Amino acid sequence: MPKDIATYTRTQDILKRHGFSFKKSLGQNFLIDPNILHSITKAAELSKDDAVIEIGPGIGALTEHLARTAGQIVAYEIDNRLLPILDETLQPYDNVEVIHEDILEADVLKMITEKLSSYKTIKVVANLPYYVTTPIVMKLLQARLPLDCLVIMLQKEVGERMVASPGSKAYGSLSIAVQYYTDVHVALKVPKTVFVPAPQVDSVVLRLDRKLEPPVTIRDENFFFTVVRTAFAKRRKTLLNNLISLSVPNGLPALSKADVQDTLALGAIDGSRRAETLSIAEFAQLSNLLYERFRP
Ligand code: SAM
């Protein structure tokens, strides 16, 4: 088996030979600890029956671990300077394809249909670029791709928001969005020291398992997320005071304070509560009531 890319010496050697300089704007922090890579692939429970989508292979440190354990890897990399490096480092593996594309622009469903449809399970495994963590995760979840799970490394603070429970400071619209689509837990805590260059913040690896069914019944998903975002708009304000500024898509008429008060009363939800105390089920109930009462 070829030597691991993810050691300090091998990484420096590869970067130097190719004259590569890191672009902070692309979130380029490369892993240099093989133990972390073992833990990430272990958390993904990979087998040769799995196809893996990786986002941001960098110089291939994680990719080669994925290639050794999974059946097929498709990796999206935005930085064209990394393509010749990946050509070289991933040369021993014939089950990896690198696509030079911004993941936020990519038609991932089309790619899955064309390249990965023969696989029983498709997983996302990635050390994400931290400047776009949330848009990437939301895109992958909202596109309703046939993904089994996502095992992703991201900044600790954002990870904590994704797993947060009602009543905690970190709980917010991101927690609700992630937990609406997936069962999520922290698989691993990762210190700054295992990257070059070291990022400013510590990291975590999360595992998100797709829920087969949504945890709550929602009349209109877009409206549900609008209600959630509005409820959290000003965290110091009460639920009632945030909700009176509810913008009303889907043709709903503008709501008065009395409309919101009556709806909260109907759902037996105290308007003086803060949004962070409401469970997903309560948000579902509230958005369904608003939708049913005020839909034109
Ligand atoms: N996987 C490598 C590792 O663990 O060492 C590198 C991870 S590094 C944190 C993030 C990678 O994502 C970089 O290679 C960067 O160029 C790439 N990247 C940044 N933005 C991207 C985007 N929008 N689409 C695809 N790749 C992106």
PDB file of C-alpha atoms and ligand atoms in Angstrom:
ATOM      1  CA  MET A   1       0.000   0.000   0.000  1.00  0.00           C
ATOM      2  CA  PRO A   2       1.412   3.455  -0.910  1.00  0.00           C
ATOM      3  CA  LYS A   3       2.598   5.672   1.959  1.00  0.00           C
ATOM      4  CA  ASP A   4      -0.058   7.974   3.466  1.00  0.00           C
ATOM      5  CA  ILE A   5      -0.269  11.484   2.016  1.00  0.00           C
ATOM      6  CA  ALA A   6      -1.393  12.806   5.383  1.00  0.00           C
ATOM      7  CA  THR A   7       1.913  13.184   7.160  1.00  0.00           C
ATOM      8  CA  TYR A   8       3.606  16.517   7.669  1.00  0.00           C
ATOM      9  CA  THR A   9       6.703  15.505   5.672  1.00  0.00           C
ATOM     10  CA  ARG A  10       4.905  13.951   2.680  1.00  0.00           C
ATOM     11  CA  THR A  11       2.412  16.838   2.488  1.00  0.00           C
ATOM     12  CA  GLN A  12       5.207  19.437   2.572  1.00  0.00           C
ATOM     13  CA  ASP A  13       7.122  17.503  -0.073  1.00  0.00           C
ATOM     14  CA  ILE A  14       4.081  17.347  -2.409  1.00  0.00           C
ATOM     15  CA  LEU A  15       3.221  21.035  -1.894  1.00  0.00           C
ATOM     16  CA  LYS A  16       6.819  22.141  -2.429  1.00  0.00           C
ATOM     17  CA  ARG A  17       7.353  20.086  -5.565  1.00  0.00           C
ATOM     18  CA  HIS A  18       4.206  21.560  -7.117  1.00  0.00           C
ATOM     19  CA  GLY A  19       4.902  25.089  -5.864  1.00  0.00           C
ATOM     20  CA  PHE A  20       1.448  25.126  -4.227  1.00  0.00           C
ATOM     21  CA  SER A  21       0.435  28.010  -1.973  1.00  0.00           C
ATOM     22  CA  PHE A  22      -2.696  27.793   0.207  1.00  0.00           C
ATOM     23  CA  LYS A  23      -5.715  29.927  -0.596  1.00  0.00           C
ATOM     24  CA  LYS A  24      -7.342  30.959   2.647  1.00  0.00           C
ATOM     25  CA  SER A  25     -10.385  32.126   0.695  1.00  0.00           C
ATOM     26  CA  LEU A  26     -11.016  28.500  -0.363  1.00  0.00           C
ATOM     27  CA  GLY A  27     -10.820  27.142   3.180  1.00  0.00           C
ATOM     28  CA  GLN A  28      -7.671  25.176   2.420  1.00  0.00           C
ATOM     29  CA  ASN A  29      -6.549  23.443   5.613  1.00  0.00           C
ATOM     30  CA  PHE A  30      -5.143  20.020   4.795  1.00  0.00           C
ATOM     31  CA  LEU A  31      -5.117  17.069   7.188  1.00  0.00           C
ATOM     32  CA  ILE A  32      -1.717  15.722   8.190  1.00  0.00           C
ATOM     33  CA  ASP A  33      -2.706  13.047  10.721  1.00  0.00           C
ATOM     34  CA  PRO A  34      -3.490   9.543   9.406  1.00  0.00           C
ATOM     35  CA  ASN A  35      -5.161   8.606  12.725  1.00  0.00           C
ATOM     36  CA  ILE A  36      -7.850  11.232  12.179  1.00  0.00           C
ATOM     37  CA  LEU A  37      -8.410   9.902   8.672  1.00  0.00           C
ATOM     38  CA  HIS A  38      -8.835   6.360  10.023  1.00  0.00           C
ATOM     39  CA  SER A  39     -11.378   7.687  12.498  1.00  0.00           C
ATOM     40  CA  ILE A  40     -13.299   9.567   9.805  1.00  0.00           C
ATOM     41  CA  THR A  41     -13.521   6.547   7.499  1.00  0.00           C
ATOM     42  CA  LYS A  42     -14.445   4.347  10.478  1.00  0.00           C
ATOM     43  CA  ALA A  43     -17.275   6.740  11.393  1.00  0.00           C
ATOM     44  CA  ALA A  44     -18.587   6.375   7.818  1.00  0.00           C
ATOM     45  CA  GLU A  45     -18.616   2.517   8.153  1.00  0.00           C
ATOM     46  CA  LEU A  46     -17.478   2.112   4.567  1.00  0.00           C
ATOM     47  CA  SER A  47     -17.453  -1.051   2.513  1.00  0.00           C
ATOM     48  CA  LYS A  48     -16.826  -1.811  -1.152  1.00  0.00           C
ATOM     49  CA  ASP A  49     -20.637  -1.681  -1.640  1.00  0.00           C
ATOM     50  CA  ASP A  50     -20.579   2.049  -0.897  1.00  0.00           C
ATOM     51  CA  ALA A  51     -20.005   4.941  -3.259  1.00  0.00           C
ATOM     52  CA  VAL A  52     -18.641   8.104  -1.683  1.00  0.00           C
ATOM     53  CA  ILE A  53     -18.991  11.718  -2.708  1.00  0.00           C
ATOM     54  CA  GLU A  54     -16.156  13.839  -1.347  1.00  0.00           C
ATOM     55  CA  ILE A  55     -16.150  17.621  -1.344  1.00  0.00           C
ATOM     56  CA  GLY A  56     -12.751  19.287  -1.560  1.00  0.00           C
ATOM     57  CA  PRO A  57     -10.168  16.508  -1.861  1.00  0.00           C
ATOM     58  CA  GLY A  58      -7.251  18.969  -1.516  1.00  0.00           C
ATOM     59  CA  ILE A  59      -4.144  16.891  -2.248  1.00  0.00           C
ATOM     60  CA  GLY A  60      -6.026  13.638  -1.662  1.00  0.00           C
ATOM     61  CA  ALA A  61      -5.263  12.912   2.007  1.00  0.00           C
ATOM     62  CA  LEU A  62      -8.791  11.758   2.833  1.00  0.00           C
ATOM     63  CA  THR A  63      -9.529  10.590  -0.703  1.00  0.00           C
ATOM     64  CA  GLU A  64      -6.935   7.822  -0.600  1.00  0.00           C
ATOM     65  CA  HIS A  65      -8.371   6.459   2.661  1.00  0.00           C
ATOM     66  CA  LEU A  66     -11.823   6.489   1.066  1.00  0.00           C
ATOM     67  CA  ALA A  67     -10.487   4.798  -2.075  1.00  0.00           C
ATOM     68  CA  ARG A  68      -9.001   1.978   0.010  1.00  0.00           C
ATOM     69  CA  THR A  69     -12.273   1.197   1.805  1.00  0.00           C
ATOM     70  CA  ALA A  70     -15.163   2.201  -0.490  1.00  0.00           C
ATOM     71  CA  GLY A  71     -16.189   0.995  -3.955  1.00  0.00           C
ATOM     72  CA  GLN A  72     -16.161   4.241  -5.907  1.00  0.00           C
ATOM     73  CA  ILE A  73     -15.260   7.866  -5.066  1.00  0.00           C
ATOM     74  CA  VAL A  74     -16.375  11.014  -6.856  1.00  0.00           C
ATOM     75  CA  ALA A  75     -14.622  14.097  -5.500  1.00  0.00           C
ATOM     76  CA  TYR A  76     -15.545  17.706  -6.309  1.00  0.00           C
ATOM     77  CA  GLU A  77     -12.622  20.148  -6.211  1.00  0.00           C
ATOM     78  CA  ILE A  78     -12.966  23.836  -7.065  1.00  0.00           C
ATOM     79  CA  ASP A  79      -9.252  24.735  -7.273  1.00  0.00           C
ATOM     80  CA  ASN A  80      -7.760  23.809 -10.649  1.00  0.00           C
ATOM     81  CA  ARG A  81      -4.203  24.089  -9.217  1.00  0.00           C
ATOM     82  CA  LEU A  82      -4.931  20.899  -7.253  1.00  0.00           C
ATOM     83  CA  LEU A  83      -5.870  18.804 -10.287  1.00  0.00           C
ATOM     84  CA  PRO A  84      -2.316  17.871 -11.412  1.00  0.00           C
ATOM     85  CA  ILE A  85      -1.416  17.135  -7.786  1.00  0.00           C
ATOM     86  CA  LEU A  86      -4.434  14.829  -7.386  1.00  0.00           C
ATOM     87  CA  ASP A  87      -3.530  13.139 -10.677  1.00  0.00           C
ATOM     88  CA  GLU A  88      -0.199  12.239  -9.138  1.00  0.00           C
ATOM     89  CA  THR A  89      -1.221  11.390  -5.553  1.00  0.00           C
ATOM     90  CA  LEU A  90      -4.292   9.334  -6.497  1.00  0.00           C
ATOM     91  CA  GLN A  91      -2.549   7.531  -9.369  1.00  0.00           C
ATOM     92  CA  PRO A  92      -2.500   4.201  -7.424  1.00  0.00           C
ATOM     93  CA  TYR A  93      -6.308   4.183  -7.141  1.00  0.00           C
ATOM     94  CA  ASP A  94      -8.520   3.364 -10.126  1.00  0.00           C
ATOM     95  CA  ASN A  95     -11.804   3.946  -8.264  1.00  0.00           C
ATOM     96  CA  VAL A  96     -11.547   7.741  -7.899  1.00  0.00           C
ATOM     97  CA  GLU A  97     -12.862  10.417 -10.217  1.00  0.00           C
ATOM     98  CA  VAL A  98     -12.145  14.076  -9.548  1.00  0.00           C
ATOM     99  CA  ILE A  99     -14.638  16.592 -10.907  1.00  0.00           C
ATOM    100  CA  HIS A 100     -13.362  20.149 -11.256  1.00  0.00           C
ATOM    101  CA  GLU A 101     -16.452  22.031 -10.097  1.00  0.00           C
ATOM    102  CA  ASP A 102     -17.831  24.209  -7.325  1.00  0.00           C
ATOM    103  CA  ILE A 103     -20.047  21.859  -5.305  1.00  0.00           C
ATOM    104  CA  LEU A 104     -22.568  24.677  -4.881  1.00  0.00           C
ATOM    105  CA  GLU A 105     -23.007  24.845  -8.662  1.00  0.00           C
ATOM    106  CA  ALA A 106     -22.916  21.108  -9.320  1.00  0.00           C
ATOM    107  CA  ASP A 107     -25.895  18.995 -10.388  1.00  0.00           C
ATOM    108  CA  VAL A 108     -25.174  16.242  -7.878  1.00  0.00           C
ATOM    109  CA  LEU A 109     -28.336  14.274  -8.620  1.00  0.00           C
ATOM    110  CA  LYS A 110     -27.420  14.052 -12.312  1.00  0.00           C
ATOM    111  CA  MET A 111     -23.909  12.916 -11.395  1.00  0.00           C
ATOM    112  CA  ILE A 112     -25.313  10.229  -9.057  1.00  0.00           C
ATOM    113  CA  THR A 113     -27.694   8.994 -11.753  1.00  0.00           C
ATOM    114  CA  GLU A 114     -24.928   8.849 -14.359  1.00  0.00           C
ATOM    115  CA  LYS A 115     -22.072   7.470 -12.292  1.00  0.00           C
ATOM    116  CA  LEU A 116     -23.187   5.910  -9.014  1.00  0.00           C
ATOM    117  CA  SER A 117     -26.618   4.378  -9.609  1.00  0.00           C
ATOM    118  CA  SER A 118     -25.293   0.811  -9.353  1.00  0.00           C
ATOM    119  CA  TYR A 119     -24.278   1.355  -5.708  1.00  0.00           C
ATOM    120  CA  LYS A 120     -26.477   0.210  -2.828  1.00  0.00           C
ATOM    121  CA  THR A 121     -25.519   3.123  -0.612  1.00  0.00           C
ATOM    122  CA  ILE A 122     -24.101   6.544  -1.317  1.00  0.00           C
ATOM    123  CA  LYS A 123     -22.373   8.486   1.430  1.00  0.00           C
ATOM    124  CA  VAL A 124     -20.818  11.936   1.619  1.00  0.00           C
ATOM    125  CA  VAL A 125     -17.489  12.023   3.430  1.00  0.00           C
ATOM    126  CA  ALA A 126     -15.603  15.311   3.538  1.00  0.00           C
ATOM    127  CA  ASN A 127     -13.358  17.699   5.383  1.00  0.00           C
ATOM    128  CA  LEU A 128     -15.434  20.687   4.338  1.00  0.00           C
ATOM    129  CA  PRO A 129     -14.134  24.127   3.345  1.00  0.00           C
ATOM    130  CA  TYR A 130     -15.242  26.083   6.429  1.00  0.00           C
ATOM    131  CA  TYR A 131     -16.253  29.276   4.614  1.00  0.00           C
ATOM    132  CA  VAL A 132     -19.171  27.456   2.953  1.00  0.00           C
ATOM    133  CA  THR A 133     -20.023  24.666   5.401  1.00  0.00           C
ATOM    134  CA  THR A 134     -23.662  25.593   5.940  1.00  0.00           C
ATOM    135  CA  PRO A 135     -24.602  26.255   2.276  1.00  0.00           C
ATOM    136  CA  ILE A 136     -23.005  22.931   1.274  1.00  0.00           C
ATOM    137  CA  VAL A 137     -24.788  20.919   3.962  1.00  0.00           C
ATOM    138  CA  MET A 138     -28.125  22.607   3.278  1.00  0.00           C
ATOM    139  CA  LYS A 139     -27.776  22.057  -0.459  1.00  0.00           C
ATOM    140  CA  LEU A 140     -27.068  18.348   0.015  1.00  0.00           C
ATOM    141  CA  LEU A 141     -29.966  17.892   2.444  1.00  0.00           C
ATOM    142  CA  GLN A 142     -32.578  19.992   0.654  1.00  0.00           C
ATOM    143  CA  ALA A 143     -31.869  18.505  -2.766  1.00  0.00           C
ATOM    144  CA  ARG A 144     -33.271  15.203  -1.410  1.00  0.00           C
ATOM    145  CA  LEU A 145     -30.396  13.233  -2.874  1.00  0.00           C
ATOM    146  CA  PRO A 146     -30.383   9.478  -2.333  1.00  0.00           C
ATOM    147  CA  LEU A 147     -27.734   9.772   0.380  1.00  0.00           C
ATOM    148  CA  ASP A 148     -27.449   7.316   3.228  1.00  0.00           C
ATOM    149  CA  CYS A 149     -25.360   9.515   5.483  1.00  0.00           C
ATOM    150  CA  LEU A 150     -22.928  12.424   5.612  1.00  0.00           C
ATOM    151  CA  VAL A 151     -19.727  12.240   7.641  1.00  0.00           C
ATOM    152  CA  ILE A 152     -18.304  15.728   7.638  1.00  0.00           C
ATOM    153  CA  MET A 153     -15.582  17.651   9.373  1.00  0.00           C
ATOM    154  CA  LEU A 154     -16.485  21.251  10.129  1.00  0.00           C
ATOM    155  CA  GLN A 155     -15.732  24.012  12.595  1.00  0.00           C
ATOM    156  CA  LYS A 156     -16.688  23.059  16.166  1.00  0.00           C
ATOM    157  CA  GLU A 157     -19.022  25.991  16.714  1.00  0.00           C
ATOM    158  CA  VAL A 158     -21.123  25.211  13.611  1.00  0.00           C
ATOM    159  CA  GLY A 159     -21.128  21.507  14.512  1.00  0.00           C
ATOM    160  CA  GLU A 160     -22.443  22.382  17.970  1.00  0.00           C
ATOM    161  CA  ARG A 161     -25.258  24.370  16.391  1.00  0.00           C
ATOM    162  CA  MET A 162     -26.220  21.430  14.179  1.00  0.00           C
ATOM    163  CA  VAL A 163     -26.531  18.982  17.108  1.00  0.00           C
ATOM    164  CA  ALA A 164     -28.000  21.430  19.661  1.00  0.00           C
ATOM    165  CA  SER A 165     -31.205  20.631  21.574  1.00  0.00           C
ATOM    166  CA  PRO A 166     -34.008  23.045  22.475  1.00  0.00           C
ATOM    167  CA  GLY A 167     -33.172  25.220  25.466  1.00  0.00           C
ATOM    168  CA  SER A 168     -29.462  25.496  24.665  1.00  0.00           C
ATOM    169  CA  LYS A 169     -27.700  28.623  23.430  1.00  0.00           C
ATOM    170  CA  ALA A 170     -26.501  26.921  20.252  1.00  0.00           C
ATOM    171  CA  TYR A 171     -30.028  25.813  19.254  1.00  0.00           C
ATOM    172  CA  GLY A 172     -31.377  27.717  16.261  1.00  0.00           C
ATOM    173  CA  SER A 173     -32.689  27.470  12.722  1.00  0.00           C
ATOM    174  CA  LEU A 174     -29.620  25.461  11.626  1.00  0.00           C
ATOM    175  CA  SER A 175     -30.257  22.824  14.363  1.00  0.00           C
ATOM    176  CA  ILE A 176     -33.863  22.529  13.235  1.00  0.00           C
ATOM    177  CA  ALA A 177     -33.011  22.277   9.536  1.00  0.00           C
ATOM    178  CA  VAL A 178     -30.359  19.595  10.095  1.00  0.00           C
ATOM    179  CA  GLN A 179     -32.478  17.627  12.575  1.00  0.00           C
ATOM    180  CA  TYR A 180     -35.523  17.809  10.327  1.00  0.00           C
ATOM    181  CA  TYR A 181     -33.649  15.862   7.653  1.00  0.00           C
ATOM    182  CA  THR A 182     -31.215  13.756   9.695  1.00  0.00           C
ATOM    183  CA  ASP A 183     -30.272  12.096  12.962  1.00  0.00           C
ATOM    184  CA  VAL A 184     -27.034  13.825  13.848  1.00  0.00           C
ATOM    185  CA  HIS A 185     -24.275  13.185  16.376  1.00  0.00           C
ATOM    186  CA  VAL A 186     -20.671  14.174  17.040  1.00  0.00           C
ATOM    187  CA  ALA A 187     -18.400  11.317  15.934  1.00  0.00           C
ATOM    188  CA  LEU A 188     -15.080  12.927  16.793  1.00  0.00           C
ATOM    189  CA  LYS A 189     -13.485  16.076  18.217  1.00  0.00           C
ATOM    190  CA  VAL A 190     -10.490  17.325  16.266  1.00  0.00           C
ATOM    191  CA  PRO A 191      -7.811  19.769  17.457  1.00  0.00           C
ATOM    192  CA  LYS A 192      -6.345  22.530  15.234  1.00  0.00           C
ATOM    193  CA  THR A 193      -2.926  20.864  15.261  1.00  0.00           C
ATOM    194  CA  VAL A 194      -3.768  18.140  12.724  1.00  0.00           C
ATOM    195  CA  PHE A 195      -3.958  20.547   9.777  1.00  0.00           C
ATOM    196  CA  VAL A 196      -1.573  22.614   7.673  1.00  0.00           C
ATOM    197  CA  PRO A 197      -1.999  25.486   7.943  1.00  0.00           C
ATOM    198  CA  ALA A 198      -3.684  25.223  11.367  1.00  0.00           C
ATOM    199  CA  PRO A 199      -7.130  26.867  11.272  1.00  0.00           C
ATOM    200  CA  GLN A 200      -8.180  29.449  13.882  1.00  0.00           C
ATOM    201  CA  VAL A 201     -10.749  27.129  15.421  1.00  0.00           C
ATOM    202  CA  ASP A 202     -11.139  23.556  16.631  1.00  0.00           C
ATOM    203  CA  SER A 203     -13.170  21.124  14.546  1.00  0.00           C
ATOM    204  CA  VAL A 204     -15.591  18.249  14.927  1.00  0.00           C
ATOM    205  CA  VAL A 205     -16.617  15.357  12.744  1.00  0.00           C
ATOM    206  CA  LEU A 206     -20.378  14.884  12.593  1.00  0.00           C
ATOM    207  CA  ARG A 207     -22.310  11.949  11.279  1.00  0.00           C
ATOM    208  CA  LEU A 208     -25.712  12.817   9.817  1.00  0.00           C
ATOM    209  CA  ASP A 209     -27.974   9.854   9.014  1.00  0.00           C
ATOM    210  CA  ARG A 210     -30.830  10.666   6.707  1.00  0.00           C
ATOM    211  CA  LYS A 211     -34.264  10.194   8.219  1.00  0.00           C
ATOM    212  CA  LEU A 212     -36.440   7.956   6.077  1.00  0.00           C
ATOM    213  CA  GLU A 213     -39.496   9.986   7.069  1.00  0.00           C
ATOM    214  CA  PRO A 214     -39.596  13.602   8.291  1.00  0.00           C
ATOM    215  CA  PRO A 215     -39.984  13.670  12.109  1.00  0.00           C
ATOM    216  CA  VAL A 216     -43.077  15.885  11.866  1.00  0.00           C
ATOM    217  CA  THR A 217     -45.847  16.446   9.343  1.00  0.00           C
ATOM    218  CA  ILE A 218     -45.513  19.818   7.687  1.00  0.00           C
ATOM    219  CA  ARG A 219     -48.078  21.417   5.388  1.00  0.00           C
ATOM    220  CA  ASP A 220     -45.563  23.539   3.514  1.00  0.00           C
ATOM    221  CA  GLU A 221     -41.825  23.040   4.004  1.00  0.00           C
ATOM    222  CA  ASN A 222     -40.745  26.476   2.731  1.00  0.00           C
ATOM    223  CA  PHE A 223     -43.222  28.192   4.989  1.00  0.00           C
ATOM    224  CA  PHE A 224     -42.104  26.067   7.977  1.00  0.00           C
ATOM    225  CA  PHE A 225     -38.494  27.193   7.492  1.00  0.00           C
ATOM    226  CA  THR A 226     -39.626  30.820   7.031  1.00  0.00           C
ATOM    227  CA  VAL A 227     -41.486  30.642  10.362  1.00  0.00           C
ATOM    228  CA  VAL A 228     -38.428  29.106  12.066  1.00  0.00           C
ATOM    229  CA  ARG A 229     -36.031  31.724  10.683  1.00  0.00           C
ATOM    230  CA  THR A 230     -38.388  34.570  11.614  1.00  0.00           C
ATOM    231  CA  ALA A 231     -38.858  33.214  15.140  1.00  0.00           C
ATOM    232  CA  PHE A 232     -35.076  33.257  15.660  1.00  0.00           C
ATOM    233  CA  ALA A 233     -34.485  36.596  13.879  1.00  0.00           C
ATOM    234  CA  LYS A 234     -33.779  38.516  17.101  1.00  0.00           C
ATOM    235  CA  ARG A 235     -32.834  36.055  19.822  1.00  0.00           C
ATOM    236  CA  ARG A 236     -33.553  38.465  22.692  1.00  0.00           C
ATOM    237  CA  LYS A 237     -37.099  39.090  21.466  1.00  0.00           C
ATOM    238  CA  THR A 238     -40.083  36.926  22.367  1.00  0.00           C
ATOM    239  CA  LEU A 239     -41.657  34.542  19.917  1.00  0.00           C
ATOM    240  CA  LEU A 240     -44.627  36.863  19.468  1.00  0.00           C
ATOM    241  CA  ASN A 241     -42.488  39.926  18.781  1.00  0.00           C
ATOM    242  CA  ASN A 242     -40.402  38.099  16.227  1.00  0.00           C
ATOM    243  CA  LEU A 243     -43.385  36.486  14.516  1.00  0.00           C
ATOM    244  CA  ILE A 244     -45.240  39.730  13.914  1.00  0.00           C
ATOM    245  CA  SER A 245     -42.611  40.538  11.313  1.00  0.00           C
ATOM    246  CA  LEU A 246     -43.262  37.237   9.526  1.00  0.00           C
ATOM    247  CA  SER A 247     -42.790  37.817   5.839  1.00  0.00           C
ATOM    248  CA  VAL A 248     -45.567  36.098   4.037  1.00  0.00           C
ATOM    249  CA  PRO A 249     -44.575  34.078   0.992  1.00  0.00           C
ATOM    250  CA  ASN A 250     -46.872  31.619  -0.742  1.00  0.00           C
ATOM    251  CA  GLY A 251     -49.548  34.275  -1.147  1.00  0.00           C
ATOM    252  CA  LEU A 252     -50.318  34.516   2.571  1.00  0.00           C
ATOM    253  CA  PRO A 253     -51.748  37.903   3.564  1.00  0.00           C
ATOM    254  CA  ALA A 254     -49.679  40.078   5.972  1.00  0.00           C
ATOM    255  CA  LEU A 255     -50.451  39.065   9.556  1.00  0.00           C
ATOM    256  CA  SER A 256     -51.483  41.386  12.358  1.00  0.00           C
ATOM    257  CA  LYS A 257     -50.293  41.036  15.945  1.00  0.00           C
ATOM    258  CA  ALA A 258     -53.765  39.731  16.879  1.00  0.00           C
ATOM    259  CA  ASP A 259     -53.536  37.061  14.142  1.00  0.00           C
ATOM    260  CA  VAL A 260     -50.252  35.816  15.562  1.00  0.00           C
ATOM    261  CA  GLN A 261     -51.525  35.979  19.157  1.00  0.00           C
ATOM    262  CA  ASP A 262     -54.668  34.024  18.298  1.00  0.00           C
ATOM    263  CA  THR A 263     -52.701  31.373  16.439  1.00  0.00           C
ATOM    264  CA  LEU A 264     -50.252  30.942  19.314  1.00  0.00           C
ATOM    265  CA  ALA A 265     -53.194  30.622  21.707  1.00  0.00           C
ATOM    266  CA  LEU A 266     -54.806  28.035  19.441  1.00  0.00           C
ATOM    267  CA  GLY A 267     -51.640  25.964  19.572  1.00  0.00           C
ATOM    268  CA  ALA A 268     -51.308  26.530  23.353  1.00  0.00           C
ATOM    269  CA  ILE A 269     -47.892  28.095  22.749  1.00  0.00           C
ATOM    270  CA  ASP A 270     -46.987  30.970  25.057  1.00  0.00           C
ATOM    271  CA  GLY A 271     -45.967  33.964  22.909  1.00  0.00           C
ATOM    272  CA  SER A 272     -43.653  35.265  25.642  1.00  0.00           C
ATOM    273  CA  ARG A 273     -41.365  32.249  25.155  1.00  0.00           C
ATOM    274  CA  ARG A 274     -38.128  32.583  23.213  1.00  0.00           C
ATOM    275  CA  ALA A 275     -37.753  30.624  19.965  1.00  0.00           C
ATOM    276  CA  GLU A 276     -34.873  28.583  21.404  1.00  0.00           C
ATOM    277  CA  THR A 277     -37.304  26.838  23.787  1.00  0.00           C
ATOM    278  CA  LEU A 278     -39.518  25.433  21.017  1.00  0.00           C
ATOM    279  CA  SER A 279     -39.087  21.877  19.791  1.00  0.00           C
ATOM    280  CA  ILE A 280     -39.299  20.946  16.106  1.00  0.00           C
ATOM    281  CA  ALA A 281     -42.770  19.497  16.796  1.00  0.00           C
ATOM    282  CA  GLU A 282     -43.936  22.834  18.248  1.00  0.00           C
ATOM    283  CA  PHE A 283     -42.569  24.735  15.249  1.00  0.00           C
ATOM    284  CA  ALA A 284     -44.360  22.287  12.958  1.00  0.00           C
ATOM    285  CA  GLN A 285     -47.620  22.778  14.828  1.00  0.00           C
ATOM    286  CA  LEU A 286     -47.244  26.560  14.741  1.00  0.00           C
ATOM    287  CA  SER A 287     -46.373  26.796  11.061  1.00  0.00           C
ATOM    288  CA  ASN A 288     -49.200  24.383  10.132  1.00  0.00           C
ATOM    289  CA  LEU A 289     -51.704  26.486  12.108  1.00  0.00           C
ATOM    290  CA  LEU A 290     -50.513  29.730  10.504  1.00  0.00           C
ATOM    291  CA  TYR A 291     -50.586  28.114   7.100  1.00  0.00           C
ATOM    292  CA  GLU A 292     -54.067  26.661   7.526  1.00  0.00           C
ATOM    293  CA  ARG A 293     -55.559  29.813   9.018  1.00  0.00           C
ATOM    294  CA  PHE A 294     -54.098  32.383   6.660  1.00  0.00           C
ATOM    295  CA  ARG A 295     -53.487  30.635   3.385  1.00  0.00           C
ATOM    296  CA  PRO A 296     -55.647  32.540   0.871  1.00  0.00           C
TER     297      PRO A 296
HETATM  298  N1  SAM B   1      -9.792  16.936   1.903  1.00  0.00           N
HETATM  299  C1  SAM B   1      -8.550  17.650   2.086  1.00  0.00           C
HETATM  300  C2  SAM B   1      -7.975  17.321   3.442  1.00  0.00           C
HETATM  301  O1  SAM B   1      -8.745  16.859   4.306  1.00  0.00           O
HETATM  302  O2  SAM B   1      -6.777  17.495   3.640  1.00  0.00           O
HETATM  303  C3  SAM B   1      -8.735  19.157   1.954  1.00  0.00           C
HETATM  304  C4  SAM B   1      -9.822  19.783   2.797  1.00  0.00           C
HETATM  305  S1  SAM B   1      -9.816  21.540   2.769  1.00  0.00           S
HETATM  306  C5  SAM B   1     -10.500  21.869   4.361  1.00  0.00           C
HETATM  307  C6  SAM B   1     -11.170  22.005   1.723  1.00  0.00           C
HETATM  308  C7  SAM B   1     -11.024  21.721   0.228  1.00  0.00           C
HETATM  309  O3  SAM B   1     -12.226  22.134  -0.432  1.00  0.00           O
HETATM  310  C8  SAM B   1      -9.907  22.448  -0.484  1.00  0.00           C
HETATM  311  O4  SAM B   1      -9.236  21.547  -1.315  1.00  0.00           O
HETATM  312  C9  SAM B   1     -10.605  23.528  -1.337  1.00  0.00           C
HETATM  313  O5  SAM B   1      -9.908  23.891  -2.494  1.00  0.00           O
HETATM  314  C10 SAM B   1     -11.916  22.819  -1.646  1.00  0.00           C
HETATM  315  N2  SAM B   1     -13.063  23.709  -1.919  1.00  0.00           N
HETATM  316  C11 SAM B   1     -13.308  24.933  -1.402  1.00  0.00           C
HETATM  317  N3  SAM B   1     -14.483  25.426  -1.823  1.00  0.00           N
HETATM  318  C12 SAM B   1     -15.030  24.458  -2.617  1.00  0.00           C
HETATM  319  C13 SAM B   1     -16.254  24.370  -3.366  1.00  0.00           C
HETATM  320  N4  SAM B   1     -17.153  25.350  -3.337  1.00  0.00           N
HETATM  321  N5  SAM B   1     -16.480  23.243  -4.105  1.00  0.00           N
HETATM  322  C14 SAM B   1     -15.565  22.230  -4.130  1.00  0.00           C
HETATM  323  N6  SAM B   1     -14.399  22.266  -3.435  1.00  0.00           N
HETATM  324  C15 SAM B   1     -14.126  23.359  -2.690  1.00  0.00           C
END
